Amino acid sequence: MPANVLHQPRVAFDAARTLVDVCAADDIFAWYGDQLAAVLGPSYQRDLLATRTELTRSQRVDIRNIETGKWRVKLEDVLRTRADIAERLHHLTQSATTRLARE
C-alpha cells in the first residue's frame, strides 16, 4: 500500500495559517492548544498562547502576516528534523479548519 507523500513546506504553511486563525477562535483555542502540544510538545502550546496575546495586543496592521510567517518557519524547521510528524500536523490542520468553518 503506497504511503501519502506530503510536501512539508505546504504542510507548514497551511498549519501556520490555520494556527493564526485558531488564535481568534475562542471555541476551539484550548482544544487546538492541547492537540498541538500532543503533536509537537508543550513548548509549542506556550508559543501558541504567546501568538494569541501578540495578535490581540499589537497595533500593527500586518500582525497576522508576521505571526503566520514566524510559525511557517518554525514548523518547517521542526518538520525537517521530525518528518514523522508531518501527517499528524496535516491532520490537525484539517480538523481545525473543519472546526473553524463551523464557527
XYZ file of N, CA, C and O in Angstrom:
412
model
N 0.844 -1.185 0.000
C 0.000 0.000 0.000
C 0.887 1.245 0.000
O 1.712 1.418 0.890
N 0.768 2.120 -0.988
C 1.621 3.305 -1.046
C 1.250 4.310 0.045
O 0.082 4.497 0.367
N 2.272 4.931 0.587
C 2.056 5.946 1.621
C 1.814 7.301 0.967
O 2.274 7.560 -0.137
N 1.062 8.141 1.653
C 0.866 9.512 1.178
C 2.169 10.275 1.265
O 2.904 10.142 2.244
N 2.454 11.052 0.269
C 3.626 11.908 0.299
C 3.140 13.327 0.554
O 2.310 13.854 -0.191
N 3.631 13.906 1.629
C 3.235 15.265 1.995
C 4.378 16.223 1.703
O 5.535 15.934 2.021
N 4.062 17.328 1.103
C 5.032 18.375 0.820
C 5.197 19.196 2.095
O 4.311 19.963 2.470
N 6.300 19.009 2.775
C 6.485 19.604 4.098
C 6.330 21.128 4.127
O 5.690 21.647 5.047
N 6.876 21.870 3.159
C 6.658 23.317 3.202
C 5.173 23.685 3.118
O 4.722 24.634 3.759
N 4.410 22.909 2.348
C 2.976 23.187 2.240
C 2.260 22.853 3.548
O 1.367 23.576 3.992
N 2.646 21.755 4.167
C 2.068 21.384 5.463
C 2.346 22.493 6.474
O 1.453 22.908 7.218
N 3.561 22.997 6.484
C 3.931 24.064 7.422
C 3.152 25.344 7.143
O 2.658 25.995 8.073
N 3.021 25.711 5.881
C 2.303 26.938 5.525
C 0.828 26.841 5.897
O 0.276 27.756 6.516
N 0.194 25.732 5.543
C -1.218 25.562 5.874
C -1.434 25.537 7.387
O -2.382 26.131 7.899
N -0.542 24.855 8.089
C -0.654 24.784 9.549
C -0.474 26.163 10.181
O -1.196 26.522 11.118
N 0.460 26.948 9.676
C 0.697 28.289 10.219
C -0.507 29.193 10.012
O -0.925 29.912 10.930
N -1.082 29.154 8.833
C -2.274 29.982 8.567
C -3.433 29.572 9.462
O -4.128 30.422 10.029
N -3.643 28.285 9.589
C -4.736 27.793 10.430
C -4.491 28.134 11.889
O -5.411 28.550 12.608
N -3.260 27.977 12.344
C -2.913 28.290 13.727
C -3.250 29.741 14.061
O -3.835 30.022 15.113
N -2.916 30.648 13.191
C -3.219 32.065 13.428
C -4.731 32.283 13.449
O -5.243 33.036 14.279
N -5.459 31.611 12.588
C -6.922 31.705 12.608
C -7.493 31.172 13.918
O -8.431 31.742 14.476
N -6.937 30.080 14.401
C -7.405 29.475 15.650
C -7.207 30.428 16.826
O -8.016 30.436 17.763
N -6.194 31.244 16.778
C -5.927 32.180 17.878
C -7.085 33.147 18.116
O -7.246 33.664 19.214
N -7.901 33.371 17.108
C -9.057 34.260 17.239
C -10.348 33.495 17.518
O -11.406 34.107 17.634
N -10.255 32.187 17.639
C -11.451 31.350 17.792
C -11.523 30.804 19.213
O -10.934 29.768 19.524
N -12.248 31.494 20.062
C -12.348 31.091 21.463
C -12.861 29.668 21.639
O -12.422 28.954 22.542
N -13.780 29.248 20.783
C -14.408 27.933 20.942
C -13.445 26.767 20.760
O -13.651 25.711 21.359
N -12.431 26.922 19.949
C -11.536 25.782 19.699
C -10.096 26.034 20.127
O -9.254 25.140 19.980
N -9.800 27.184 20.663
C -8.419 27.512 21.008
C -7.816 26.506 21.995
O -6.712 26.014 21.782
N -8.518 26.204 23.072
C -7.992 25.275 24.080
C -7.797 23.879 23.492
O -6.767 23.231 23.728
N -8.785 23.426 22.730
C -8.667 22.114 22.079
C -7.435 22.076 21.187
O -6.641 21.136 21.229
N -7.274 23.109 20.357
C -6.157 23.145 19.422
C -4.820 23.160 20.171
O -3.879 22.461 19.783
N -4.755 23.953 21.221
C -3.518 24.005 22.003
C -3.136 22.649 22.569
O -1.962 22.252 22.533
N -4.117 21.920 23.073
C -3.852 20.574 23.592
C -3.377 19.645 22.481
O -2.448 18.851 22.673
N -4.011 19.732 21.328
C -3.633 18.880 20.200
C -2.236 19.237 19.682
O -1.443 18.351 19.355
N -1.944 20.521 19.624
C -0.630 20.968 19.169
C 0.459 20.459 20.111
O 1.516 19.992 19.672
N 0.189 20.525 21.406
C 1.146 20.016 22.392
C 1.350 18.513 22.227
O 2.476 18.017 22.368
N 0.286 17.792 21.926
C 0.400 16.339 21.736
C 1.256 15.996 20.512
O 1.989 15.009 20.525
N 1.170 16.815 19.486
C 1.931 16.555 18.257
C 3.368 17.061 18.365
O 4.310 16.352 18.011
N 3.535 18.281 18.862
C 4.856 18.928 18.823
C 5.535 19.102 20.174
O 6.733 19.342 20.233
N 4.777 19.054 21.248
C 5.345 19.240 22.580
C 4.794 20.478 23.256
O 4.257 21.379 22.602
N 4.909 20.539 24.583
C 4.299 21.626 25.361
C 4.851 23.018 25.055
O 4.140 24.009 25.219
N 6.074 23.118 24.599
C 6.621 24.448 24.298
C 5.851 25.103 23.154
O 5.715 26.329 23.109
N 5.318 24.303 22.253
C 4.547 24.857 21.136
C 3.190 25.377 21.610
O 2.667 26.338 21.063
N 2.649 24.755 22.632
C 1.401 25.251 23.213
C 1.636 26.607 23.872
O 0.829 27.522 23.736
N 2.761 26.753 24.555
C 3.110 28.050 25.157
C 3.320 29.103 24.077
O 2.878 30.249 24.220
N 3.969 28.720 22.982
C 4.180 29.655 21.877
C 2.864 30.055 21.219
O 2.698 31.186 20.774
N 1.923 29.120 21.170
C 0.595 29.418 20.641
C -0.084 30.496 21.480
O -0.660 31.446 20.946
N 0.000 30.364 22.791
C -0.582 31.368 23.685
C 0.098 32.722 23.499
O -0.568 33.766 23.477
N 1.408 32.715 23.326
C 2.133 33.965 23.090
C 1.687 34.616 21.780
O 1.543 35.840 21.698
N 1.439 33.797 20.767
C 0.948 34.321 19.496
C -0.430 34.938 19.665
O -0.702 36.026 19.145
N -1.278 34.262 20.407
C -2.628 34.806 20.632
C -2.553 36.159 21.343
O -3.255 37.106 20.976
N -1.693 36.244 22.322
C -1.506 37.508 23.042
C -1.002 38.590 22.111
O -1.495 39.722 22.120
N -0.027 38.249 21.292
C 0.538 39.219 20.340
C -0.523 39.700 19.356
O -0.605 40.892 19.038
N -1.338 38.786 18.883
C -2.390 39.154 17.927
C -3.422 40.092 18.545
O -3.976 40.948 17.850
N -3.694 39.938 19.806
C -4.704 40.788 20.442
C -4.146 42.122 20.915
O -4.895 43.093 21.000
N -2.857 42.179 21.178
C -2.276 43.408 21.736
C -1.574 44.304 20.721
O -1.421 45.495 20.954
N -1.139 43.741 19.636
C -0.355 44.506 18.677
C -1.205 45.546 17.952
O -2.360 45.301 17.626
N -0.596 46.669 17.679
C -1.229 47.735 16.909
C -0.918 47.623 15.416
O -1.475 48.375 14.621
N -0.046 46.706 15.055
C 0.373 46.567 13.663
C -0.759 46.006 12.809
O -1.418 45.046 13.203
N -0.949 46.577 11.653
C -2.000 46.085 10.753
C -1.606 44.764 10.080
O -2.465 44.015 9.633
N -0.301 44.482 10.047
C 0.183 43.270 9.387
C 0.569 42.163 10.375
O 1.277 41.225 10.022
N 0.073 42.254 11.599
C 0.487 41.307 12.633
C 0.116 39.864 12.280
O 0.864 38.936 12.575
N -1.015 39.654 11.633
C -1.396 38.284 11.255
C -0.378 37.699 10.273
O 0.013 36.535 10.392
N 0.058 38.506 9.316
C 1.059 38.033 8.352
C 2.393 37.748 9.038
O 3.074 36.773 8.696
N 2.759 38.605 9.969
C 4.017 38.415 10.694
C 3.981 37.112 11.486
O 4.910 36.302 11.433
N 2.912 36.910 12.232
C 2.795 35.698 13.046
C 2.697 34.443 12.179
O 3.279 33.414 12.514
N 1.985 34.535 11.073
C 1.911 33.394 10.159
C 3.300 33.050 9.628
O 3.683 31.876 9.573
N 4.061 34.064 9.255
C 5.422 33.836 8.766
C 6.330 33.215 9.818
O 7.105 32.294 9.517
N 6.231 33.698 11.042
C 7.039 33.121 12.128
C 6.732 31.640 12.309
O 7.638 30.814 12.440
N 5.432 31.324 12.325
C 5.034 29.934 12.524
C 5.399 29.064 11.322
O 5.776 27.902 11.489
N 5.305 29.605 10.125
C 5.671 28.807 8.950
C 7.128 28.366 9.045
O 7.452 27.194 8.851
N 7.994 29.303 9.401
C 9.420 28.978 9.529
C 9.646 27.983 10.664
O 10.374 26.991 10.514
N 9.011 28.220 11.785
C 9.156 27.342 12.947
C 8.697 25.920 12.609
O 9.374 24.940 12.948
N 7.565 25.812 11.922
C 7.042 24.494 11.581
C 7.869 23.822 10.497
O 8.074 22.598 10.535
N 8.361 24.580 9.531
C 9.253 23.993 8.522
C 10.501 23.432 9.188
O 10.963 22.338 8.840
N 11.046 24.177 10.142
C 12.248 23.707 10.843
C 11.997 22.394 11.576
O 12.805 21.476 11.508
N 10.886 22.319 12.284
C 10.616 21.089 13.031
C 10.319 19.931 12.086
O 10.722 18.793 12.352
N 9.680 20.183 10.964
C 9.402 19.117 10.012
C 10.676 18.600 9.342
O 10.741 17.435 8.948
N 11.679 19.441 9.226
C 12.964 18.998 8.659
C 13.643 17.986 9.572
O 14.327 17.080 9.118
N 13.488 18.173 10.870
C 14.158 17.281 11.823
C 13.257 16.153 12.317
O 13.755 15.149 12.805
N 11.954 16.335 12.178
C 10.996 15.320 12.641
C 9.941 15.079 11.552
O 8.763 15.343 11.739
N 10.382 14.553 10.448
C 9.487 14.337 9.299
C 8.320 13.417 9.639
O 7.262 13.487 9.005
N 8.480 12.596 10.656
C 7.437 11.651 11.035
C 6.159 12.329 11.538
O 5.104 11.702 11.569
N 6.232 13.599 11.901
C 5.033 14.275 12.419
C 4.256 15.022 11.337
O 3.204 15.588 11.624
N 4.735 15.012 10.124
C 4.066 15.763 9.043
C 2.613 15.344 8.882
O 1.724 16.191 8.756
N 2.366 14.052 8.894
C 0.995 13.575 8.697
C 0.098 13.980 9.873
O -1.039 14.400 9.680
N 0.615 13.873 11.079
C -0.177 14.258 12.253
C -0.483 15.753 12.233
O -1.601 16.169 12.553
N 0.493 16.560 11.850
C 0.273 18.005 11.770
C -0.732 18.328 10.669
O -1.598 19.191 10.840
N -0.628 17.636 9.567
C -1.569 17.822 8.465
C -2.999 17.492 8.908
O -3.936 18.248 8.625
N -3.161 16.393 9.618
C -4.498 16.005 10.103
C -5.027 17.005 11.127
O -6.220 17.320 11.123
N -4.162 17.494 11.991
C -4.580 18.515 12.955
C -5.051 19.767 12.228
O -6.083 20.356 12.578
N -4.332 20.164 11.205
C -4.712 21.342 10.421
C -6.071 21.135 9.760
O -6.926 22.023 9.790
N -6.277 19.974 9.189
C -7.569 19.671 8.565
C -8.705 19.706 9.591
O -9.769 20.258 9.322
N -8.476 19.105 10.739
C -9.502 19.086 11.794
C -9.827 20.492 12.272
O -10.996 20.846 12.452
N -8.796 21.293 12.470
C -9.011 22.669 12.925
C -9.735 23.491 11.868
O -10.634 24.282 12.195
N -9.386 23.300 10.616
C -10.044 24.026 9.534
C -11.536 23.677 9.487
O -12.384 24.564 9.318
N -11.843 22.429 9.666
C -13.240 21.989 9.708
C -13.973 22.624 10.884
O -15.097 23.127 10.743
N -13.346 22.627 12.035
C -13.969 23.232 13.226
C -14.138 24.746 13.059
O -15.143 25.306 13.495
N -13.167 25.382 12.446
C -13.273 26.832 12.211
C -14.452 27.151 11.290
O -15.128 28.168 11.466
N -14.683 26.299 10.320
C -15.773 26.526 9.369
C -17.138 26.436 10.049
O -18.096 27.051 9.587
N -17.209 25.706 11.147
C -18.476 25.560 11.874
C -18.799 26.755 12.761
O -19.905 26.899 13.223
N -17.784 27.552 13.058
C -17.998 28.709 13.950
C -18.878 29.750 13.344
O -18.891 30.088 12.246
